[in-house]
Every structure is written in C-alpha cells, then in structure tokens.
Amino acid sequence: MGKLKSNPAPGIERQLALQDALDLLRGKWKILILRSLYLNGTIRFKDLLETSKGITPKVLSNELKQLEENLLITRTVNNTKPVTVSYALTNHATEMLPVINALIEFGLKHRKKIMSA
C-alpha cells in the first residue's frame, strides 16, 4: 500500500492556494480577457481581439487556451460560414469577479494617490 501524504499546515495551505491563484492569472492579459468576457458576455475571437487593445492574435489564442484548460472559459465552435469561435465565462470564473473588481478599485485609488503626490 502507498504511504498517505500528510496535509500541509493551514498557513502553508493558504500560501499554496494564493500561489495557485497567482499562477492561474499570471500575465498581462488574462484578467483583462476575463473582464472583457464579463462585460460583453459570449464573444467571438475577432471581437475579443478588438476589445483587447495591443494583444496579438497568437497571444490571445494562447491565453484563451490556458483559461479554457483551467475551466475559466468555454470555447464554442459555431456552425457558421465561415466557421466562427466564441468564448464565454464559466460559472467558476464568475466567482473571480469580486477579485477583479477589487483590483480595479485599488488601481483607481492608487492612480489617484500617485497623481496627487
């Protein structure tokens, strides 16, 4: 029989959870993509590219693939001519919206503080 692994201490567990969340959202674009999907609902790749100013199609494709692998978005191939692909948030991803909104609020306060310094 295999040896049972012991659970990490509560403080370590929280640190690992934080690291997981940071790894999940690491990069310049993932949070912005999630916010765009939240604001626009289901959206096609082309439209998502237009709403994410400065991102290249290759980078957007890679970011979307990672978000889909992590169960934060769904990818739907539409039976249209030409074929289009659309993306939407999963229910799991909507749990992250308060975090994104908190980051926005902090960013607004931080910008104001820096501008007044």
PDB file of N, CA, C and O in Angstrom, residues 18-65:
ATOM      1  N   LEU A  18      -2.818  30.694  -2.633  1.00  0.00           N
ATOM      2  CA  LEU A  18      -2.502  32.003  -3.213  1.00  0.00           C
ATOM      3  C   LEU A  18      -1.593  31.833  -4.425  1.00  0.00           C
ATOM      4  O   LEU A  18      -1.809  32.459  -5.465  1.00  0.00           O
ATOM      5  N   GLN A  19      -0.609  30.966  -4.311  1.00  0.00           N
ATOM      6  CA  GLN A  19       0.306  30.718  -5.437  1.00  0.00           C
ATOM      7  C   GLN A  19      -0.457  30.145  -6.630  1.00  0.00           C
ATOM      8  O   GLN A  19      -0.226  30.544  -7.766  1.00  0.00           O
ATOM      9  N   ASP A  20      -1.389  29.221  -6.360  1.00  0.00           N
ATOM     10  CA  ASP A  20      -2.204  28.663  -7.440  1.00  0.00           C
ATOM     11  C   ASP A  20      -2.985  29.760  -8.156  1.00  0.00           C
ATOM     12  O   ASP A  20      -3.048  29.796  -9.386  1.00  0.00           O
ATOM     13  N   ALA A  21      -3.614  30.645  -7.382  1.00  0.00           N
ATOM     14  CA  ALA A  21      -4.409  31.725  -7.970  1.00  0.00           C
ATOM     15  C   ALA A  21      -3.525  32.668  -8.786  1.00  0.00           C
ATOM     16  O   ALA A  21      -3.905  33.085  -9.886  1.00  0.00           O
ATOM     17  N   LEU A  22      -2.361  32.997  -8.252  1.00  0.00           N
ATOM     18  CA  LEU A  22      -1.451  33.885  -8.993  1.00  0.00           C
ATOM     19  C   LEU A  22      -0.962  33.230 -10.275  1.00  0.00           C
ATOM     20  O   LEU A  22      -0.879  33.880 -11.322  1.00  0.00           O
ATOM     21  N   ASP A  23      -0.648  31.942 -10.215  1.00  0.00           N
ATOM     22  CA  ASP A  23      -0.216  31.222 -11.411  1.00  0.00           C
ATOM     23  C   ASP A  23      -1.324  31.192 -12.459  1.00  0.00           C
ATOM     24  O   ASP A  23      -1.070  31.333 -13.654  1.00  0.00           O
ATOM     25  N   LEU A  24      -2.545  31.013 -12.003  1.00  0.00           N
ATOM     26  CA  LEU A  24      -3.696  30.942 -12.889  1.00  0.00           C
ATOM     27  C   LEU A  24      -3.895  32.247 -13.659  1.00  0.00           C
ATOM     28  O   LEU A  24      -4.247  32.233 -14.834  1.00  0.00           O
ATOM     29  N   LEU A  25      -3.641  33.367 -13.013  1.00  0.00           N
ATOM     30  CA  LEU A  25      -3.908  34.677 -13.614  1.00  0.00           C
ATOM     31  C   LEU A  25      -2.651  35.415 -14.068  1.00  0.00           C
ATOM     32  O   LEU A  25      -2.733  36.556 -14.503  1.00  0.00           O
ATOM     33  N   ARG A  26      -1.511  34.755 -13.956  1.00  0.00           N
ATOM     34  CA  ARG A  26      -0.242  35.394 -14.295  1.00  0.00           C
ATOM     35  C   ARG A  26      -0.232  35.862 -15.747  1.00  0.00           C
ATOM     36  O   ARG A  26      -0.737  35.207 -16.628  1.00  0.00           O
ATOM     37  N   GLY A  27       0.346  37.020 -15.953  1.00  0.00           N
ATOM     38  CA  GLY A  27       0.478  37.555 -17.298  1.00  0.00           C
ATOM     39  C   GLY A  27      -0.271  38.866 -17.439  1.00  0.00           C
ATOM     40  O   GLY A  27      -1.042  39.287 -16.577  1.00  0.00           O
ATOM     41  N   LYS A  28      -0.039  39.484 -18.551  1.00  0.00           N
ATOM     42  CA  LYS A  28      -0.574  40.814 -18.813  1.00  0.00           C
ATOM     43  C   LYS A  28      -2.045  40.799 -19.222  1.00  0.00           C
ATOM     44  O   LYS A  28      -2.749  41.791 -19.023  1.00  0.00           O
ATOM     45  N   TRP A  29      -2.534  39.689 -19.764  1.00  0.00           N
ATOM     46  CA  TRP A  29      -3.809  39.715 -20.450  1.00  0.00           C
ATOM     47  C   TRP A  29      -4.950  38.937 -19.814  1.00  0.00           C
ATOM     48  O   TRP A  29      -6.111  39.229 -20.074  1.00  0.00           O
ATOM     49  N   LYS A  30      -4.679  37.937 -19.010  1.00  0.00           N
ATOM     50  CA  LYS A  30      -5.748  37.039 -18.555  1.00  0.00           C
ATOM     51  C   LYS A  30      -6.867  37.764 -17.809  1.00  0.00           C
ATOM     52  O   LYS A  30      -8.046  37.536 -18.080  1.00  0.00           O
ATOM     53  N   ILE A  31      -6.530  38.616 -16.880  1.00  0.00           N
ATOM     54  CA  ILE A  31      -7.556  39.328 -16.120  1.00  0.00           C
ATOM     55  C   ILE A  31      -8.337  40.257 -17.045  1.00  0.00           C
ATOM     56  O   ILE A  31      -9.569  40.370 -16.933  1.00  0.00           O
ATOM     57  N   LEU A  32      -7.663  40.894 -17.984  1.00  0.00           N
ATOM     58  CA  LEU A  32      -8.351  41.784 -18.926  1.00  0.00           C
ATOM     59  C   LEU A  32      -9.280  40.998 -19.835  1.00  0.00           C
ATOM     60  O   LEU A  32     -10.386  41.462 -20.159  1.00  0.00           O
ATOM     61  N   ILE A  33      -8.883  39.810 -20.242  1.00  0.00           N
ATOM     62  CA  ILE A  33      -9.741  38.957 -21.066  1.00  0.00           C
ATOM     63  C   ILE A  33     -10.974  38.539 -20.271  1.00  0.00           C
ATOM     64  O   ILE A  33     -12.102  38.606 -20.770  1.00  0.00           O
ATOM     65  N   LEU A  34     -10.775  38.113 -19.033  1.00  0.00           N
ATOM     66  CA  LEU A  34     -11.903  37.709 -18.193  1.00  0.00           C
ATOM     67  C   LEU A  34     -12.873  38.869 -17.989  1.00  0.00           C
ATOM     68  O   LEU A  34     -14.091  38.700 -18.062  1.00  0.00           O
ATOM     69  N   ARG A  35     -12.340  40.054 -17.757  1.00  0.00           N
ATOM     70  CA  ARG A  35     -13.207  41.231 -17.568  1.00  0.00           C
ATOM     71  C   ARG A  35     -13.973  41.540 -18.852  1.00  0.00           C
ATOM     72  O   ARG A  35     -15.163  41.861 -18.809  1.00  0.00           O
ATOM     73  N   SER A  36     -13.315  41.429 -19.990  1.00  0.00           N
ATOM     74  CA  SER A  36     -13.985  41.680 -21.260  1.00  0.00           C
ATOM     75  C   SER A  36     -15.120  40.680 -21.482  1.00  0.00           C
ATOM     76  O   SER A  36     -16.204  41.050 -21.938  1.00  0.00           O
ATOM     77  N   LEU A  37     -14.887  39.420 -21.141  1.00  0.00           N
ATOM     78  CA  LEU A  37     -15.941  38.414 -21.273  1.00  0.00           C
ATOM     79  C   LEU A  37     -17.083  38.702 -20.306  1.00  0.00           C
ATOM     80  O   LEU A  37     -18.253  38.495 -20.637  1.00  0.00           O
ATOM     81  N   TYR A  38     -16.760  39.179 -19.133  1.00  0.00           N
ATOM     82  CA  TYR A  38     -17.790  39.543 -18.158  1.00  0.00           C
ATOM     83  C   TYR A  38     -18.648  40.694 -18.694  1.00  0.00           C
ATOM     84  O   TYR A  38     -19.872  40.664 -18.612  1.00  0.00           O
ATOM     85  N   LEU A  39     -18.012  41.709 -19.248  1.00  0.00           N
ATOM     86  CA  LEU A  39     -18.733  42.883 -19.739  1.00  0.00           C
ATOM     87  C   LEU A  39     -19.527  42.604 -21.014  1.00  0.00           C
ATOM     88  O   LEU A  39     -20.596  43.169 -21.223  1.00  0.00           O
ATOM     89  N   ASN A  40     -18.984  41.739 -21.880  1.00  0.00           N
ATOM     90  CA  ASN A  40     -19.582  41.516 -23.195  1.00  0.00           C
ATOM     91  C   ASN A  40     -20.373  40.215 -23.317  1.00  0.00           C
ATOM     92  O   ASN A  40     -21.021  39.998 -24.332  1.00  0.00           O
ATOM     93  N   GLY A  41     -20.289  39.354 -22.331  1.00  0.00           N
ATOM     94  CA  GLY A  41     -20.949  38.054 -22.453  1.00  0.00           C
ATOM     95  C   GLY A  41     -20.204  37.187 -23.456  1.00  0.00           C
ATOM     96  O   GLY A  41     -19.006  37.341 -23.662  1.00  0.00           O
ATOM     97  N   THR A  42     -20.925  36.309 -24.104  1.00  0.00           N
ATOM     98  CA  THR A  42     -20.314  35.448 -25.125  1.00  0.00           C
ATOM     99  C   THR A  42     -19.837  36.325 -26.271  1.00  0.00           C
ATOM    100  O   THR A  42     -20.565  37.193 -26.745  1.00  0.00           O
ATOM    101  N   ILE A  43     -18.598  36.093 -26.689  1.00  0.00           N
ATOM    102  CA  ILE A  43     -17.989  36.970 -27.689  1.00  0.00           C
ATOM    103  C   ILE A  43     -17.103  36.150 -28.625  1.00  0.00           C
ATOM    104  O   ILE A  43     -16.475  35.175 -28.210  1.00  0.00           O
ATOM    105  N   ARG A  44     -17.089  36.557 -29.880  1.00  0.00           N
ATOM    106  CA  ARG A  44     -16.259  35.865 -30.875  1.00  0.00           C
ATOM    107  C   ARG A  44     -14.792  36.275 -30.727  1.00  0.00           C
ATOM    108  O   ARG A  44     -14.487  37.342 -30.197  1.00  0.00           O
ATOM    109  N   PHE A  45     -13.911  35.424 -31.226  1.00  0.00           N
ATOM    110  CA  PHE A  45     -12.473  35.664 -31.142  1.00  0.00           C
ATOM    111  C   PHE A  45     -12.124  37.033 -31.719  1.00  0.00           C
ATOM    112  O   PHE A  45     -11.403  37.810 -31.102  1.00  0.00           O
ATOM    113  N   LYS A  46     -12.639  37.325 -32.909  1.00  0.00           N
ATOM    114  CA  LYS A  46     -12.323  38.592 -33.579  1.00  0.00           C
ATOM    115  C   LYS A  46     -12.728  39.787 -32.718  1.00  0.00           C
ATOM    116  O   LYS A  46     -11.989  40.761 -32.598  1.00  0.00           O
ATOM    117  N   ASP A  47     -13.911  39.715 -32.129  1.00  0.00           N
ATOM    118  CA  ASP A  47     -14.392  40.819 -31.294  1.00  0.00           C
ATOM    119  C   ASP A  47     -13.583  40.931 -30.004  1.00  0.00           C
ATOM    120  O   ASP A  47     -13.318  42.031 -29.527  1.00  0.00           O
ATOM    121  N   LEU A  48     -13.198  39.788 -29.469  1.00  0.00           N
ATOM    122  CA  LEU A  48     -12.366  39.797 -28.265  1.00  0.00           C
ATOM    123  C   LEU A  48     -11.002  40.407 -28.572  1.00  0.00           C
ATOM    124  O   LEU A  48     -10.446  41.154 -27.763  1.00  0.00           O
ATOM    125  N   LEU A  49     -10.492  40.125 -29.744  1.00  0.00           N
ATOM    126  CA  LEU A  49      -9.221  40.722 -30.176  1.00  0.00           C
ATOM    127  C   LEU A  49      -9.339  42.238 -30.251  1.00  0.00           C
ATOM    128  O   LEU A  49      -8.441  42.963 -29.818  1.00  0.00           O
ATOM    129  N   GLU A  50     -10.455  42.737 -30.733  1.00  0.00           N
ATOM    130  CA  GLU A  50     -10.671  44.181 -30.849  1.00  0.00           C
ATOM    131  C   GLU A  50     -10.843  44.849 -29.490  1.00  0.00           C
ATOM    132  O   GLU A  50     -10.444  45.993 -29.305  1.00  0.00           O
ATOM    133  N   THR A  51     -11.435  44.145 -28.526  1.00  0.00           N
ATOM    134  CA  THR A  51     -11.646  44.741 -27.208  1.00  0.00           C
ATOM    135  C   THR A  51     -10.387  44.693 -26.351  1.00  0.00           C
ATOM    136  O   THR A  51     -10.319  45.377 -25.333  1.00  0.00           O
ATOM    137  N   SER A  52      -9.420  43.891 -26.756  1.00  0.00           N
ATOM    138  CA  SER A  52      -8.167  43.762 -26.002  1.00  0.00           C
ATOM    139  C   SER A  52      -7.060  44.476 -26.769  1.00  0.00           C
ATOM    140  O   SER A  52      -6.232  43.862 -27.435  1.00  0.00           O
ATOM    141  N   LYS A  53      -7.088  45.774 -26.719  1.00  0.00           N
ATOM    142  CA  LYS A  53      -6.141  46.603 -27.481  1.00  0.00           C
ATOM    143  C   LYS A  53      -4.698  46.241 -27.160  1.00  0.00           C
ATOM    144  O   LYS A  53      -4.313  46.159 -26.003  1.00  0.00           O
ATOM    145  N   GLY A  54      -3.913  45.991 -28.215  1.00  0.00           N
ATOM    146  CA  GLY A  54      -2.492  45.726 -28.060  1.00  0.00           C
ATOM    147  C   GLY A  54      -2.110  44.257 -28.025  1.00  0.00           C
ATOM    148  O   GLY A  54      -0.938  43.923 -28.112  1.00  0.00           O
ATOM    149  N   ILE A  55      -3.070  43.364 -27.919  1.00  0.00           N
ATOM    150  CA  ILE A  55      -2.756  41.936 -27.881  1.00  0.00           C
ATOM    151  C   ILE A  55      -2.690  41.404 -29.314  1.00  0.00           C
ATOM    152  O   ILE A  55      -3.448  41.836 -30.178  1.00  0.00           O
ATOM    153  N   THR A  56      -1.789  40.492 -29.553  1.00  0.00           N
ATOM    154  CA  THR A  56      -1.683  39.884 -30.873  1.00  0.00           C
ATOM    155  C   THR A  56      -2.602  38.658 -30.933  1.00  0.00           C
ATOM    156  O   THR A  56      -2.922  38.062 -29.891  1.00  0.00           O
ATOM    157  N   PRO A  57      -3.014  38.254 -32.132  1.00  0.00           N
ATOM    158  CA  PRO A  57      -3.863  37.061 -32.248  1.00  0.00           C
ATOM    159  C   PRO A  57      -3.222  35.814 -31.630  1.00  0.00           C
ATOM    160  O   PRO A  57      -3.897  35.016 -30.976  1.00  0.00           O
ATOM    161  N   LYS A  58      -1.919  35.662 -31.804  1.00  0.00           N
ATOM    162  CA  LYS A  58      -1.226  34.484 -31.262  1.00  0.00           C
ATOM    163  C   LYS A  58      -1.265  34.482 -29.728  1.00  0.00           C
ATOM    164  O   LYS A  58      -1.545  33.455 -29.105  1.00  0.00           O
ATOM    165  N   VAL A  59      -0.990  35.637 -29.132  1.00  0.00           N
ATOM    166  CA  VAL A  59      -1.004  35.731 -27.666  1.00  0.00           C
ATOM    167  C   VAL A  59      -2.420  35.514 -27.148  1.00  0.00           C
ATOM    168  O   VAL A  59      -2.630  34.783 -26.175  1.00  0.00           O
ATOM    169  N   LEU A  60      -3.415  36.124 -27.797  1.00  0.00           N
ATOM    170  CA  LEU A  60      -4.799  35.936 -27.376  1.00  0.00           C
ATOM    171  C   LEU A  60      -5.182  34.462 -27.446  1.00  0.00           C
ATOM    172  O   LEU A  60      -5.778  33.921 -26.513  1.00  0.00           O
ATOM    173  N   SER A  61      -4.813  33.810 -28.518  1.00  0.00           N
ATOM    174  CA  SER A  61      -5.107  32.391 -28.674  1.00  0.00           C
ATOM    175  C   SER A  61      -4.485  31.561 -27.551  1.00  0.00           C
ATOM    176  O   SER A  61      -5.144  30.692 -26.968  1.00  0.00           O
ATOM    177  N   ASN A  62      -3.234  31.852 -27.219  1.00  0.00           N
ATOM    178  CA  ASN A  62      -2.548  31.126 -26.138  1.00  0.00           C
ATOM    179  C   ASN A  62      -3.202  31.390 -24.781  1.00  0.00           C
ATOM    180  O   ASN A  62      -3.384  30.469 -23.977  1.00  0.00           O
ATOM    181  N   GLU A  63      -3.549  32.648 -24.509  1.00  0.00           N
ATOM    182  CA  GLU A  63      -4.180  32.999 -23.239  1.00  0.00           C
ATOM    183  C   GLU A  63      -5.547  32.316 -23.115  1.00  0.00           C
ATOM    184  O   GLU A  63      -5.893  31.787 -22.061  1.00  0.00           O
ATOM    185  N   LEU A  64      -6.325  32.331 -24.205  1.00  0.00           N
ATOM    186  CA  LEU A  64      -7.632  31.682 -24.189  1.00  0.00           C
ATOM    187  C   LEU A  64      -7.502  30.182 -23.957  1.00  0.00           C
ATOM    188  O   LEU A  64      -8.296  29.591 -23.213  1.00  0.00           O
ATOM    189  N   LYS A  65      -6.509  29.580 -24.566  1.00  0.00           N
ATOM    190  CA  LYS A  65      -6.286  28.140 -24.383  1.00  0.00           C
ATOM    191  C   LYS A  65      -5.996  27.830 -22.912  1.00  0.00           C
ATOM    192  O   LYS A  65      -6.552  26.889 -22.344  1.00  0.00           O
TER     193      LYS A  65
END
